[in-house]
Each structure stands twice: as C-alpha cells, then as structure tokens.
mmCIF file of C-alpha atoms in Angstrom:
data_model
loop_
_atom_site.group_PDB
_atom_site.id
_atom_site.type_symbol
_atom_site.label_atom_id
_atom_site.label_comp_id
_atom_site.label_asym_id
_atom_site.label_seq_id
_atom_site.Cartn_x
_atom_site.Cartn_y
_atom_site.Cartn_z
ATOM 1 C CA MET P 1 1.472 28.699 -11.499
ATOM 2 C CA SER P 2 -0.710 31.445 -13.589
ATOM 3 C CA ALA P 3 -4.522 32.444 -13.244
ATOM 4 C CA HIS P 4 -5.086 30.846 -16.788
ATOM 5 C CA ARG P 5 -3.512 27.607 -15.825
ATOM 6 C CA LEU P 6 -4.988 27.164 -12.778
ATOM 7 C CA LEU P 7 -8.381 27.487 -14.728
ATOM 8 C CA ASN P 8 -7.408 24.928 -16.517
ATOM 9 C CA PRO P 9 -10.235 22.458 -16.547
ATOM 10 C CA ARG P 10 -7.798 19.339 -16.110
ATOM 11 C CA ILE P 11 -6.584 21.196 -13.090
ATOM 12 C CA ILE P 12 -9.470 21.758 -11.737
ATOM 13 C CA ALA P 13 -10.917 17.772 -12.673
ATOM 14 C CA LEU P 14 -7.851 16.812 -10.318
ATOM 15 C CA ALA P 15 -8.097 19.122 -7.795
ATOM 16 C CA ILE P 16 -11.862 18.186 -7.287
ATOM 17 C CA ILE P 17 -10.530 13.985 -7.363
ATOM 18 C CA LEU P 18 -7.957 15.212 -5.090
ATOM 19 C CA LEU P 19 -10.512 16.810 -2.628
ATOM 20 C CA ILE P 20 -12.823 13.573 -2.978
ATOM 21 C CA GLY P 21 -10.349 11.417 -2.398
ATOM 22 C CA ILE P 22 -8.524 13.274 0.896
ATOM 23 C CA PHE P 23 -12.308 13.703 2.339
ATOM 24 C CA LEU P 24 -13.144 9.796 2.019
ATOM 25 C CA ARG P 25 -9.512 9.102 3.877
ATOM 26 C CA LEU P 26 -10.015 11.472 6.385
ATOM 27 C CA PRO P 27 -10.166 9.328 10.195
ATOM 28 C CA PRO P 28 -13.757 8.694 11.180
ATOM 29 C CA GLU P 29 -12.427 10.235 14.745
ATOM 30 C CA LEU P 30 -13.048 13.801 12.952
ATOM 31 C CA PHE P 31 -16.325 12.710 12.690
ATOM 32 C CA GLN P 32 -17.580 11.833 16.066
ATOM 33 C CA PRO P 33 -20.908 13.032 17.275
ATOM 34 C CA ASN P 34 -20.275 15.960 20.248
ATOM 35 C CA THR P 35 -16.537 15.438 20.224
ATOM 36 C CA GLY P 36 -15.205 15.390 15.739
ATOM 37 C CA ALA P 37 -14.298 18.699 14.651
ATOM 38 C CA LEU P 38 -16.175 17.336 11.437
ATOM 39 C CA GLN P 39 -19.343 16.466 12.836
ATOM 40 C CA ALA P 40 -21.065 18.219 10.865
ATOM 41 C CA LEU P 41 -20.002 16.359 7.490
ATOM 42 C CA GLU P 42 -20.715 12.656 9.428
ATOM 43 C CA SER P 43 -23.447 12.188 7.359
ATOM 44 C CA LEU P 44 -20.982 12.395 4.272
ATOM 45 C CA HIS P 45 -18.432 10.461 5.474
ATOM 46 C CA PRO P 46 -18.595 6.430 4.910
ATOM 47 C CA ARG P 47 -17.940 5.521 8.299
ATOM 48 C CA PRO P 48 -16.641 1.723 8.577
ATOM 49 C CA ASP P 49 -18.732 0.156 10.577
ATOM 50 C CA ASP P 50 -15.496 -2.007 11.921
ATOM 51 C CA GLN P 51 -14.492 0.500 15.378
ATOM 52 C CA LYS P 52 -12.921 -1.957 17.484
ATOM 53 C CA GLY P 53 -9.894 -2.761 15.888
ATOM 54 C CA GLY P 54 -7.540 -5.810 16.348
ATOM 55 C CA TYR P 55 -4.966 -7.120 18.054
ATOM 56 C CA ASP P 56 -2.457 -5.856 15.662
ATOM 57 C CA GLU P 57 -3.234 -2.112 16.707
ATOM 58 C CA ARG P 58 -2.959 -2.897 20.332
ATOM 59 C CA LEU P 59 0.446 -4.063 19.799
ATOM 60 C CA TYR P 60 1.753 -0.867 17.942
ATOM 61 C CA GLU P 61 0.139 0.794 20.110
ATOM 62 C CA ALA P 62 1.745 -0.505 23.106
ATOM 63 C CA TYR P 63 5.034 -0.701 21.368
ATOM 64 C CA ALA P 64 4.904 3.532 20.635
ATOM 65 C CA LYS P 65 3.627 4.038 24.609
ATOM 66 C CA ALA P 66 7.432 2.053 25.640
ATOM 67 C CA ILE P 67 8.963 4.693 23.585
ATOM 68 C CA GLY P 68 6.969 7.040 24.871
ATOM 69 C CA THR P 69 8.119 5.627 28.878
ATOM 70 C CA ASN P 70 11.697 4.546 28.164
ATOM 71 C CA GLY P 71 12.931 6.768 25.296
ATOM 72 C CA LEU P 72 13.912 5.553 21.928
ATOM 73 C CA THR P 73 17.755 4.488 23.277
ATOM 74 C CA SER P 74 15.748 2.168 25.412
ATOM 75 C CA TYR P 75 14.726 0.037 21.522
ATOM 76 C CA PRO P 76 17.595 -2.654 22.050
ATOM 77 C CA ASP P 77 15.056 -3.941 25.372
ATOM 78 C CA ILE P 78 12.229 -3.206 23.897
ATOM 79 C CA VAL P 79 13.193 -5.807 21.117
ATOM 80 C CA ARG P 80 14.547 -7.783 24.049
ATOM 81 C CA ALA P 81 11.024 -8.439 25.624
ATOM 82 C CA TYR P 82 9.714 -8.940 22.630
ATOM 83 C CA ILE P 83 12.657 -11.881 22.155
ATOM 84 C CA GLU P 84 11.386 -13.406 25.474
ATOM 85 C CA LYS P 85 7.590 -12.969 24.816
ATOM 86 C CA GLN P 86 7.694 -14.595 21.925
ATOM 87 C CA LYS P 87 9.282 -17.768 22.944
ATOM 88 C CA THR P 88 6.610 -17.892 25.702
ATOM 89 C CA LEU P 89 3.734 -18.164 23.089
ATOM 90 C CA PRO P 90 2.316 -20.821 20.762
ATOM 91 C CA GLY P 91 2.006 -18.645 17.294
ATOM 92 C CA SER P 92 3.435 -15.307 16.150
ATOM 93 C CA ILE P 93 3.273 -11.616 16.725
ATOM 94 C CA LEU P 94 4.607 -8.723 15.595
ATOM 95 C CA PRO P 95 7.915 -7.623 16.494
ATOM 96 C CA PRO P 96 8.665 -4.421 17.091
ATOM 97 C CA LEU P 97 11.423 -4.044 14.008
ATOM 98 C CA ARG P 98 8.434 -2.380 12.051
ATOM 99 C CA PHE P 99 10.542 0.730 13.841
ATOM 100 C CA LEU P 100 8.981 3.597 11.003
ATOM 101 C CA TYR P 101 5.898 2.973 11.817
ATOM 102 C CA ILE P 102 5.907 2.911 15.185
ATOM 103 C CA PHE P 103 8.226 5.740 15.485
ATOM 104 C CA PHE P 104 5.893 7.924 13.544
ATOM 105 C CA ALA P 105 3.114 7.343 16.024
ATOM 106 C CA TYR P 106 4.910 8.089 18.804
ATOM 107 C CA LEU P 107 5.893 10.954 17.523
ATOM 108 C CA TYR P 108 2.482 11.690 16.477
ATOM 109 C CA HIS P 109 1.485 11.201 19.924
ATOM 110 C CA ALA P 110 4.051 14.061 21.251
ATOM 111 C CA LEU P 111 3.856 16.350 19.118
ATOM 112 C CA PHE P 112 -0.259 16.759 19.236
ATOM 113 C CA SER P 113 -1.104 14.836 22.774
ATOM 114 C CA THR P 114 -3.413 12.494 21.090
ATOM 115 C CA PRO P 115 -3.721 8.820 22.721
ATOM 116 C CA GLU P 116 -1.328 6.270 20.536
ATOM 117 C CA ARG P 117 -3.812 4.625 18.888
ATOM 118 C CA THR P 118 -5.474 7.302 17.967
ATOM 119 C CA ALA P 119 -2.306 8.610 16.691
ATOM 120 C CA LEU P 120 -1.963 5.375 14.569
ATOM 121 C CA HIS P 121 -5.332 6.049 12.798
ATOM 122 C CA TYR P 122 -4.740 9.153 11.696
ATOM 123 C CA LEU P 123 -0.962 8.345 10.654
ATOM 124 C CA SER P 124 -2.612 5.474 8.537
ATOM 125 C CA SER P 125 -5.035 8.611 7.141
ATOM 126 C CA ILE P 126 -2.473 10.444 6.263
ATOM 127 C CA PHE P 127 -0.045 8.315 3.994
ATOM 128 C CA SER P 128 -3.076 7.285 2.801
ATOM 129 C CA MET P 129 -3.662 10.770 1.299
ATOM 130 C CA LEU P 130 0.191 11.067 1.044
ATOM 131 C CA THR P 131 0.160 8.272 -1.910
ATOM 132 C CA LEU P 132 -2.609 9.507 -3.330
ATOM 133 C CA LEU P 133 -1.245 12.813 -4.392
ATOM 134 C CA LEU P 134 2.052 10.609 -4.996
ATOM 135 C CA SER P 135 -0.357 8.390 -7.613
ATOM 136 C CA ALA P 136 -1.077 11.839 -8.955
ATOM 137 C CA VAL P 137 2.326 12.938 -9.061
ATOM 138 C CA PHE P 138 3.504 10.031 -10.434
ATOM 139 C CA THR P 139 1.417 9.357 -13.330
ATOM 140 C CA SER P 140 1.831 13.183 -14.154
ATOM 141 C CA ARG P 141 5.390 12.341 -14.952
ATOM 142 C CA LEU P 142 4.796 9.155 -17.284
ATOM 143 C CA GLY P 143 4.475 11.264 -20.366
ATOM 144 C CA ARG P 144 0.937 10.567 -20.589
ATOM 145 C CA SER P 145 -1.425 13.383 -19.838
ATOM 146 C CA SER P 146 -4.926 11.534 -19.749
ATOM 147 C CA TYR P 147 -3.133 9.344 -16.912
ATOM 148 C CA THR P 148 -3.367 11.975 -14.293
ATOM 149 C CA ILE P 149 -6.368 12.235 -14.038
ATOM 150 C CA GLY P 150 -7.896 8.513 -14.561
ATOM 151 C CA VAL P 151 -5.366 7.241 -12.505
ATOM 152 C CA THR P 152 -5.880 9.774 -9.623
ATOM 153 C CA ALA P 153 -9.571 9.264 -9.915
ATOM 154 C CA LEU P 154 -9.255 5.139 -9.788
ATOM 155 C CA MET P 155 -6.905 5.337 -6.508
ATOM 156 C CA ALA P 156 -9.358 8.055 -5.122
ATOM 157 C CA GLY P 157 -11.976 5.598 -4.090
ATOM 158 C CA ALA P 158 -10.025 2.414 -4.145
ATOM 159 C CA PRO P 159 -11.616 0.454 -1.913
ATOM 160 C CA THR P 160 -8.276 -1.891 -0.478
ATOM 161 C CA GLN P 161 -6.804 2.108 0.113
ATOM 162 C CA LEU P 162 -9.766 3.256 2.167
ATOM 163 C CA HIS P 163 -9.753 0.629 3.747
ATOM 164 C CA MET P 164 -6.425 0.949 5.174
ATOM 165 C CA SER P 165 -6.514 4.527 5.745
ATOM 166 C CA GLN P 166 -9.265 4.140 8.243
ATOM 167 C CA HIS P 167 -6.988 1.670 10.214
ATOM 168 C CA GLY P 168 -4.160 1.784 12.436
ATOM 169 C CA LEU P 169 -2.483 -0.508 10.316
ATOM 170 C CA ILE P 170 1.211 -0.929 8.993
ATOM 171 C CA ASP P 171 0.294 -1.728 5.228
ATOM 172 C CA GLY P 172 -0.753 1.672 3.658
ATOM 173 C CA PHE P 173 1.967 3.120 5.442
ATOM 174 C CA PHE P 174 4.260 0.699 3.951
ATOM 175 C CA THR P 175 2.823 1.225 0.514
ATOM 176 C CA PHE P 176 3.390 4.960 0.535
ATOM 177 C CA TRP P 177 7.248 4.235 1.035
ATOM 178 C CA ALA P 178 6.967 1.525 -1.829
ATOM 179 C CA MET P 179 5.599 3.602 -4.315
ATOM 180 C CA LEU P 180 8.233 6.678 -3.532
ATOM 181 C CA ALA P 181 10.605 4.025 -4.195
ATOM 182 C CA LEU P 182 9.277 2.613 -7.108
ATOM 183 C CA TRP P 183 8.738 6.433 -8.531
ATOM 184 C CA SER P 184 12.202 7.316 -7.846
ATOM 185 C CA LEU P 185 13.285 3.921 -9.562
ATOM 186 C CA TRP P 186 11.082 4.986 -12.422
ATOM 187 C CA GLU P 187 13.240 8.716 -12.968
ATOM 188 C CA THR P 188 16.125 7.600 -12.110
ATOM 189 C CA LEU P 189 16.341 5.217 -15.215
ATOM 190 C CA ARG P 190 14.569 8.086 -17.013
ATOM 191 C CA SER P 191 17.573 10.678 -15.914
ATOM 192 C CA PRO P 192 20.321 8.220 -15.357
ATOM 193 C CA ARG P 193 23.228 10.035 -12.737
ATOM 194 C CA ASP P 194 20.444 12.614 -11.288
ATOM 195 C CA TRP P 195 21.178 12.487 -7.895
ATOM 196 C CA ARG P 196 18.350 14.253 -6.267
ATOM 197 C CA TRP P 197 16.281 11.244 -7.158
ATOM 198 C CA LEU P 198 18.808 8.402 -6.607
ATOM 199 C CA THR P 199 19.028 9.983 -3.564
ATOM 200 C CA LEU P 200 15.157 9.809 -3.138
ATOM 201 C CA TYR P 201 15.575 5.943 -4.370
ATOM 202 C CA VAL P 202 17.938 5.331 -0.918
ATOM 203 C CA PHE P 203 16.364 6.958 0.868
ATOM 204 C CA ALA P 204 12.722 5.438 0.042
ATOM 205 C CA LEU P 205 14.265 2.059 -0.236
ATOM 206 C CA CYS P 206 15.692 2.658 3.330
ATOM 207 C CA ALA P 207 12.508 3.452 4.418
ATOM 208 C CA CYS P 208 10.953 0.500 3.086
ATOM 209 C CA VAL P 209 13.621 -1.974 4.931
ATOM 210 C CA ILE P 210 13.405 -0.138 8.668
ATOM 211 C CA THR P 211 9.016 -0.264 8.285
ATOM 212 C CA LYS P 212 8.582 -3.666 7.036
ATOM 213 C CA GLU P 213 9.738 -7.086 5.907
ATOM 214 C CA ASN P 214 7.749 -6.797 2.927
ATOM 215 C CA ALA P 215 10.469 -4.692 1.392
ATOM 216 C CA PHE P 216 12.442 -7.527 0.209
ATOM 217 C CA PHE P 217 9.398 -8.243 -2.037
ATOM 218 C CA VAL P 218 9.773 -4.935 -3.491
ATOM 219 C CA TRP P 219 13.728 -4.744 -3.283
ATOM 220 C CA VAL P 220 13.729 -8.790 -5.454
ATOM 221 C CA ALA P 221 10.639 -6.888 -7.944
ATOM 222 C CA PHE P 222 13.155 -3.685 -8.542
ATOM 223 C CA ILE P 223 16.275 -6.115 -9.133
ATOM 224 C CA GLY P 224 13.786 -7.852 -12.146
ATOM 225 C CA ILE P 225 13.018 -4.236 -13.346
ATOM 226 C CA ILE P 226 16.451 -3.570 -13.501
ATOM 227 C CA ALA P 227 17.137 -7.070 -15.160
ATOM 228 C CA ALA P 228 14.784 -6.297 -17.719
ATOM 229 C CA ASN P 229 15.448 -3.282 -18.866
ATOM 230 C CA ARG P 230 18.084 -4.882 -21.043
ATOM 231 C CA TRP P 231 15.162 -5.993 -23.027
ATOM 232 C CA LEU P 232 12.500 -3.462 -22.586
ATOM 233 C CA ALA P 233 15.029 -0.173 -22.076
ATOM 234 C CA PHE P 234 13.000 1.757 -19.761
ATOM 235 C CA GLY P 235 16.125 4.024 -19.671
ATOM 236 C CA VAL P 236 20.058 3.245 -18.391
ATOM 237 C CA VAL P 237 21.124 1.550 -15.476
ATOM 238 C CA THR P 238 24.372 2.896 -14.562
ATOM 239 C CA ARG P 239 26.967 2.152 -11.869
ATOM 240 C CA GLU P 240 24.757 4.706 -9.563
ATOM 241 C CA THR P 241 21.702 2.760 -10.446
ATOM 242 C CA ILE P 242 23.222 -0.390 -8.806
ATOM 243 C CA ILE P 243 25.057 0.786 -5.774
ATOM 244 C CA ALA P 244 21.628 2.799 -4.826
ATOM 245 C CA THR P 245 19.316 -0.266 -5.068
ATOM 246 C CA VAL P 246 22.227 -2.207 -3.014
ATOM 247 C CA LEU P 247 22.772 1.090 -0.763
ATOM 248 C CA GLY P 248 19.284 2.324 0.211
ATOM 249 C CA PRO P 249 18.490 -1.650 1.943
ATOM 250 C CA LEU P 250 21.812 -1.862 4.125
ATOM 251 C CA LEU P 251 21.482 1.691 5.056
ATOM 252 C CA GLY P 252 18.203 -0.131 6.390
ATOM 253 C CA VAL P 253 19.310 -3.002 7.905
ATOM 254 C CA ALA P 254 22.046 -1.362 9.542
ATOM 255 C CA ILE P 255 19.607 1.187 11.396
ATOM 256 C CA LEU P 256 17.068 -2.253 12.745
ATOM 257 C CA LEU P 257 20.753 -3.535 13.921
ATOM 258 C CA ILE P 258 21.615 -0.476 16.029
ATOM 259 C CA LEU P 259 18.157 -0.857 16.883
ATOM 260 C CA ALA P 260 18.027 -4.650 17.719
ATOM 261 C CA GLY P 261 21.323 -4.220 19.873
ATOM 262 C CA GLY P 262 23.062 -6.065 17.441
ATOM 263 C CA VAL P 263 22.891 -8.906 14.801
ATOM 264 C CA GLY P 264 22.472 -11.688 16.871
ATOM 265 C CA SER P 265 18.933 -9.975 18.740
ATOM 266 C CA LEU P 266 18.003 -8.938 15.059
ATOM 267 C CA ILE P 267 18.443 -12.567 13.291
ATOM 268 C CA GLU P 268 16.793 -14.107 16.276
ATOM 269 C CA THR P 269 13.651 -11.213 16.248
ATOM 270 C CA TYR P 270 13.244 -12.269 12.327
ATOM 271 C CA ALA P 271 13.666 -15.926 13.202
ATOM 272 C CA LEU P 272 11.399 -16.376 15.881
ATOM 273 C CA SER P 273 8.587 -14.213 13.948
ATOM 274 C CA VAL P 274 9.075 -16.482 10.873
ATOM 275 C CA SER P 275 8.586 -19.599 12.742
ATOM 276 C CA LYS P 276 5.873 -19.052 15.092
ATOM 277 C CA ASN P 277 3.810 -18.119 12.180
ATOM 278 C CA TYR P 278 4.273 -21.484 11.156
ATOM 279 C CA THR P 279 1.752 -22.457 14.256
ATOM 280 C CA LEU P 280 -0.342 -19.517 14.792
ATOM 281 C CA ASP P 281 -4.285 -21.065 14.599
ATOM 282 C CA TYR P 282 -5.176 -17.494 12.932
ATOM 283 C CA ALA P 283 -2.603 -17.450 9.972
ATOM 284 C CA ILE P 284 -3.318 -21.175 9.409
ATOM 285 C CA GLN P 285 -7.268 -20.541 8.840
ATOM 286 C CA THR P 286 -6.827 -17.027 6.753
ATOM 287 C CA GLY P 287 -3.202 -16.704 5.295
ATOM 288 C CA ASP P 288 -3.232 -20.217 3.295
ATOM 289 C CA GLY P 289 -4.607 -20.535 -0.151
ATOM 290 C CA PRO P 290 -3.198 -21.788 -3.910
ATOM 291 C CA TRP P 291 -0.847 -19.483 -5.701
ATOM 292 C CA TYR P 292 -3.749 -17.737 -7.124
ATOM 293 C CA ARG P 293 -5.183 -16.495 -4.203
ATOM 294 C CA TYR P 294 -4.404 -13.242 -4.821
ATOM 295 C CA LEU P 295 -6.324 -13.183 -8.002
ATOM 296 C CA VAL P 296 -9.488 -14.290 -6.133
ATOM 297 C CA ASP P 297 -9.347 -11.697 -3.807
ATOM 298 C CA LEU P 298 -8.552 -8.829 -5.853
ATOM 299 C CA LEU P 299 -11.399 -10.029 -7.720
ATOM 300 C CA LEU P 300 -13.883 -10.085 -4.824
ATOM 301 C CA VAL P 301 -12.541 -6.175 -3.766
ATOM 302 C CA SER P 302 -12.277 -4.627 -7.682
ATOM 303 C CA PRO P 303 -13.418 -7.163 -10.530
ATOM 304 C CA VAL P 304 -13.145 -4.882 -12.866
ATOM 305 C CA VAL P 305 -10.352 -3.087 -12.612
ATOM 306 C CA LEU P 306 -8.598 -6.598 -12.081
ATOM 307 C CA LEU P 307 -10.395 -7.571 -15.305
ATOM 308 C CA LEU P 308 -9.138 -5.149 -17.005
ATOM 309 C CA ALA P 309 -5.747 -5.208 -15.758
ATOM 310 C CA ILE P 310 -5.012 -8.726 -16.548
ATOM 311 C CA GLY P 311 -7.014 -7.521 -20.859
ATOM 312 C CA ALA P 312 -3.394 -4.813 -20.243
ATOM 313 C CA VAL P 313 -1.235 -7.751 -19.872
ATOM 314 C CA PHE P 314 -2.102 -9.868 -22.101
ATOM 315 C CA THR P 315 -2.565 -7.684 -24.860
ATOM 316 C CA ILE P 316 0.907 -5.255 -23.759
ATOM 317 C CA ARG P 317 2.666 -4.126 -26.882
ATOM 318 C CA ARG P 318 6.857 -3.849 -26.680
ATOM 319 C CA GLU P 319 7.038 -0.595 -26.985
ATOM 320 C CA GLN P 320 4.771 0.342 -24.105
ATOM 321 C CA LYS P 321 7.604 0.908 -21.333
ATOM 322 C CA VAL P 322 4.789 1.997 -18.730
ATOM 323 C CA GLU P 323 2.697 -0.835 -18.345
ATOM 324 C CA TRP P 324 5.517 -2.987 -18.743
ATOM 325 C CA PHE P 325 7.621 -1.449 -15.845
ATOM 326 C CA PHE P 326 4.723 -2.027 -13.617
ATOM 327 C CA ALA P 327 3.580 -5.091 -14.949
ATOM 328 C CA LEU P 328 6.775 -6.587 -14.101
ATOM 329 C CA PHE P 329 6.870 -5.075 -9.935
ATOM 330 C CA ILE P 330 3.409 -6.750 -10.045
ATOM 331 C CA ALA P 331 4.761 -10.081 -11.283
ATOM 332 C CA ILE P 332 7.863 -10.497 -10.335
ATOM 333 C CA SER P 333 6.604 -9.396 -6.296
ATOM 334 C CA TYR P 334 3.166 -11.844 -6.949
ATOM 335 C CA LEU P 335 6.132 -14.680 -8.203
ATOM 336 C CA ILE P 336 7.758 -14.259 -3.907
ATOM 337 C CA MET P 337 3.926 -13.182 -2.115
ATOM 338 C CA CYS P 338 2.243 -15.855 -3.102
ATOM 339 C CA ASN P 339 4.582 -18.948 -2.360
ATOM 340 C CA ILE P 340 4.882 -17.461 1.549
ATOM 341 C CA LYS P 341 3.101 -20.531 3.401
ATOM 342 C CA TYR P 342 0.572 -19.019 6.128
ATOM 343 C CA GLY P 343 1.156 -15.264 4.857
ATOM 344 C CA MET P 344 -1.138 -14.380 2.183
ATOM 345 C CA ASN P 345 -3.412 -11.532 2.738
ATOM 346 C CA LEU P 346 -4.635 -8.686 0.510
ATOM 347 C CA ARG P 347 -3.118 -5.910 3.319
ATOM 348 C CA TYR P 348 0.330 -7.136 1.591
ATOM 349 C CA ALA P 349 -1.146 -6.551 -2.028
ATOM 350 C CA ASN P 350 -2.006 -2.762 -1.090
ATOM 351 C CA MET P 351 0.944 -1.758 -2.833
ATOM 352 C CA TRP P 352 0.085 -3.306 -6.106
ATOM 353 C CA ASP P 353 -3.136 -0.934 -6.139
ATOM 354 C CA LEU P 354 -1.377 1.939 -8.236
ATOM 355 C CA PRO P 355 0.261 -0.221 -10.611
ATOM 356 C CA LEU P 356 -3.070 -2.342 -11.207
ATOM 357 C CA ARG P 357 -5.091 0.873 -11.482
ATOM 358 C CA VAL P 358 -2.590 1.987 -14.286
ATOM 359 C CA LEU P 359 -2.759 -1.076 -15.907
ATOM 360 C CA ALA P 360 -6.701 -0.516 -16.010
ATOM 361 C CA PHE P 361 -6.945 2.922 -17.000
ATOM 362 C CA SER P 362 -4.520 1.886 -19.964
ATOM 363 C CA GLN P 363 -6.868 -0.844 -20.832
ATOM 364 C CA LEU P 364 -9.735 1.579 -20.525
ATOM 365 C CA LEU P 365 -8.226 4.016 -22.978
ATOM 366 C CA SER P 366 -7.489 0.884 -25.771
ATOM 367 C CA LEU P 367 -10.779 -0.180 -26.104
ATOM 368 C CA SER P 368 -11.755 3.280 -26.132
ATOM 369 C CA ARG P 369 -9.792 4.036 -29.384
ATOM 370 C CA LEU P 370 -12.390 1.302 -30.823
ATOM 371 C CA PHE P 371 -14.428 4.420 -31.341
ATOM 372 C CA PRO P 372 -12.371 7.133 -31.982
ATOM 373 C CA ARG P 373 -15.473 9.934 -32.817
ATOM 374 C CA ALA P 374 -16.494 9.115 -29.241
ATOM 375 C CA GLN P 375 -13.221 7.976 -27.881
ATOM 376 C CA ASN P 376 -13.074 10.910 -25.146
ATOM 377 C CA TRP P 377 -16.680 11.101 -23.834
ATOM 378 C CA LEU P 378 -16.612 7.352 -23.476
ATOM 379 C CA ILE P 379 -12.759 7.231 -21.112
ATOM 380 C CA VAL P 380 -14.776 10.227 -19.468
ATOM 381 C CA GLY P 381 -18.136 8.057 -18.441
ATOM 382 C CA ALA P 382 -15.795 4.437 -18.526
ATOM 383 C CA THR P 383 -13.584 5.746 -16.044
ATOM 384 C CA SER P 384 -16.699 7.343 -13.990
ATOM 385 C CA VAL P 385 -18.731 4.883 -13.789
ATOM 386 C CA LEU P 386 -15.426 2.343 -12.485
ATOM 387 C CA CYS P 387 -14.702 4.772 -10.243
ATOM 388 C CA LEU P 388 -18.594 4.552 -8.757
ATOM 389 C CA ILE P 389 -18.283 0.643 -8.841
ATOM 390 C CA GLU P 390 -14.938 0.326 -6.749
ATOM 391 C CA PHE P 391 -17.199 3.326 -4.217
ATOM 392 C CA HIS P 392 -19.742 1.115 -4.201
ATOM 393 C CA GLN P 393 -17.140 -2.335 -3.008
ATOM 394 C CA TYR P 394 -15.526 -0.131 -0.429
ATOM 395 C CA ILE P 395 -19.506 0.606 0.593
ATOM 396 C CA VAL P 396 -20.736 -3.361 0.650
ATOM 397 C CA LEU P 397 -17.277 -4.634 2.097
ATOM 398 C CA ALA P 398 -16.255 -1.879 5.137
ATOM 399 C CA VAL P 399 -19.195 0.540 5.665
ATOM 400 C CA ASN P 400 -21.724 -2.382 5.490
ATOM 401 C CA PHE P 401 -20.170 -4.897 7.011
ATOM 402 C CA PRO P 402 -17.677 -4.603 10.403
ATOM 403 C CA LEU P 403 -15.030 -5.868 7.623
ATOM 404 C CA TYR P 404 -11.330 -5.653 9.169
ATOM 405 C CA GLU P 405 -9.038 -8.238 8.112
ATOM 406 C CA LEU P 406 -8.931 -8.879 4.103
ATOM 407 C CA ALA P 407 -8.788 -12.371 4.314
ATOM 408 C CA THR P 408 -10.782 -14.416 1.484
ATOM 409 C CA GLN P 409 -14.181 -15.545 4.007
ATOM 410 C CA TYR P 410 -14.401 -12.399 4.936
ATOM 411 C CA LEU P 411 -14.851 -10.733 1.951
ATOM 412 C CA MET P 412 -17.087 -13.636 0.816
ATOM 413 C CA TYR P 413 -19.261 -12.991 3.545
ATOM 414 C CA ALA P 414 -19.513 -9.529 3.240
ATOM 415 C CA LEU P 415 -20.750 -9.811 -0.427
ATOM 416 C CA LYS P 416 -22.995 -12.640 0.895
ATOM 417 C CA ILE P 417 -21.078 -15.033 -1.302
ATOM 418 C CA LEU P 418 -20.939 -16.862 1.974
ATOM 419 C CA LYS P 419 -24.231 -17.541 4.327
ATOM 420 C CA PHE P 420 -22.156 -18.317 7.579
ATOM 421 C CA SER P 421 -20.601 -15.530 9.890
ATOM 422 C CA PRO P 422 -16.624 -16.567 10.241
ATOM 423 C CA GLN P 423 -14.681 -14.751 13.239
ATOM 424 C CA LEU P 424 -13.970 -11.312 12.501
ATOM 425 C CA HIS P 425 -10.335 -10.997 14.524
ATOM 426 C CA PRO P 426 -7.516 -12.993 15.683
#
C-alpha cells in the first residue's frame, strides 16, 4: 500500500478500532500483577470478575492432557473412555469429539509450554481477535465502504464477543469457523467456479463439523440461503457450490469417524450426549424456555443492537442482498436452535453477533438518511454512542459481576432485574 493510502482517515480509523478490539480481547493472564507481561497496563484492561472457570473448561483441559499423555493415535481410546463414563452419569458431559478446539489447545500447550487451561484461554482470545479481523475483511467485501468501519466498530466492543474471549469456552472458537464458512459462501455465490473460494468453503465447513455439533445449524442455514438464491439472487449457484456444501461436512464426519474409532462409537457418543442432556438438572434449569428465549437474552445483553436489527428486518427491501443474506442466516439457524429441548444458551448464538451488527448498522444508515445534510456526522455519532453502550453492557455483566454462563437468570441478576443470587456454576 502506498503512503498516501496508509494515511487515509478511513484506514487510520479502522486500524485504531482493530487495535482497541484486540486489546480488549487479550487474555487476563497477561495483566496479572508481578507475573503478566502487560501488568503495567492492568488498569486499562477490563478484567472479568469470574476467574474460576467452569466444568466445561476442566473437561477440555482433561481431553487436551490425554492427547499429550497418550498421543493423537489414542483418540479412539479417549472416546471409548468417555462412553463408559457417560453411561454411569445421571447427566451429560461434553464429548471429546469437539476435536479441533481440544487439539489446538494441545498444540498451543506443546509449542509454548503453557498449562492446558491457560492454553484454552489464549486460544479463545486469539480466535476472538481473528473473528474481529474476519469481520473487517468480510464487510470490506460487501461493496459498501462505510460498513467496514461501522460494523467492525460494533464488533470490537460486542459484549458476548468480549466475554467469549476471556474464557476457555468453545463457542467463540466455533464462531470464527462459522463466519469463515459464511464469508466463503458469499464469495462463492458472487464468484462461481472460483476454486479458491470453493476450497476455503469446504475447509471452513469441515472445521465447523470437527469443532462442534452446532455445525448442523450452520449447515442447514447455508442450505436455506442457497435455496433462497433463486428468488433473492445473491449470486450464482453452480454444481460446484452444491458439491462443496456437501463435501465439507462429509470430510468432517470422516475425520470424526477416524477419531472415534468407527461408526458405532461415533453414533453412541452423540446419542449418549443428547439423551443424558435431557436429565441434567443444570440444563433443565438454565437451557429451557419459550421460542423467543434468544430474543430475551439478546435484549438483555445488546438491547439497542437487537432493536435496530429487528427494525432493519421489517424495512428490508428486495434489492438489499446483503441484509437478506445475513437475515436468512439468523432466521433459519434460529428456527432450529430455539426448538432444542434444554439446549438454549446465548453462548450458542455467538455466531449471530456479526450478522446482527450488519443489520443494525444498515438500520442506522437508513435512519441517518432522514437528515441528509448531517448524515455523515449522525452516523459517526450514533455508531460511537452505540459502541459505548455495548462496552458498558460488558462492564456491567462481566466485569462488575462474576458472569460465566450466559443464562437468562444470571443476566437478569447482573442487570439487577432479579434480586436473588442464582448458583453461578454448574
């Protein structure tokens, strides 16, 4: 890039936004007094109040340690040990087939000699940063210059994005792969038969499958987008696009079959995980609710963003391809996710953060057009205020309160809507 291009105010603004977003996502271990490499900046970094972690993190840690002790070739034994243990338990525990997150934690531990739990935290932090960078790149490819800065700014301080970056949980890690797949689908539709986008699309879908079973929701949403292309014309659906949409998940399933040691072990693992979840007291208490449960939770965490996004959906026009693309992704995946018994949690909706903020920023632009003479100042001011509101929500929820699980009752207690203290950890 030329020096003139680098000094462009838009490039400078985007760089500042990315730097702030990356700083907020740095793991709290870096700011520990006496031991952290960035301890001098401790007062500037919003340290999450919860430092204990939860049962999920301990399981991921145990699986990563098992790889280090017995080697990757022993993974079928790890799966078999899970099956035997799960049979004796009254409720469900996380299966080891969330492989990619566990394996990356093991690699980080092996490369940098950090404890496995710390490796999980660093991994969540790094992939939250990558999601932020991906948001900037994705929006820059939408053909609307203002979206790059506006949406990236909203993502930089998104409460659930920041929360996932500070804990060893898989949902932020999964969000990166889901958004990478969504971006590559967009590019594949816009540039049919370009093998580079098709390869990235297959790779991202495969990564989703070997990361988390929620990949099914993403895949169904992609099928819906491809089907809707006939009427909304996002681009061109080719035979190669259909093949890639099927091939990516099939490769993921093939990898899981090898890791599980066969079809029987793979099916038994998922069957036990799902069936035992129906009897887990914690899941019954925190994962149930009506179909609009996610709307309630999103309204508690990011009220203005949600209302703006809903406004965009109700005013969307046929020619607004970008808005339709993201709205369909949310709507189709929402339709499935809100019908999972005892399986609703705002953590699983982390992949909606970017689509919601694209819709919210689109609505801000629409509202600013009512005042054409001051449109630019209005959109800058409104976006800045919205970013401050979002960051304040994170401070209230996770810095002033020991929030770990994003269940409704905990969010309401953190916001002082409820006056009794729920049990914070399963």
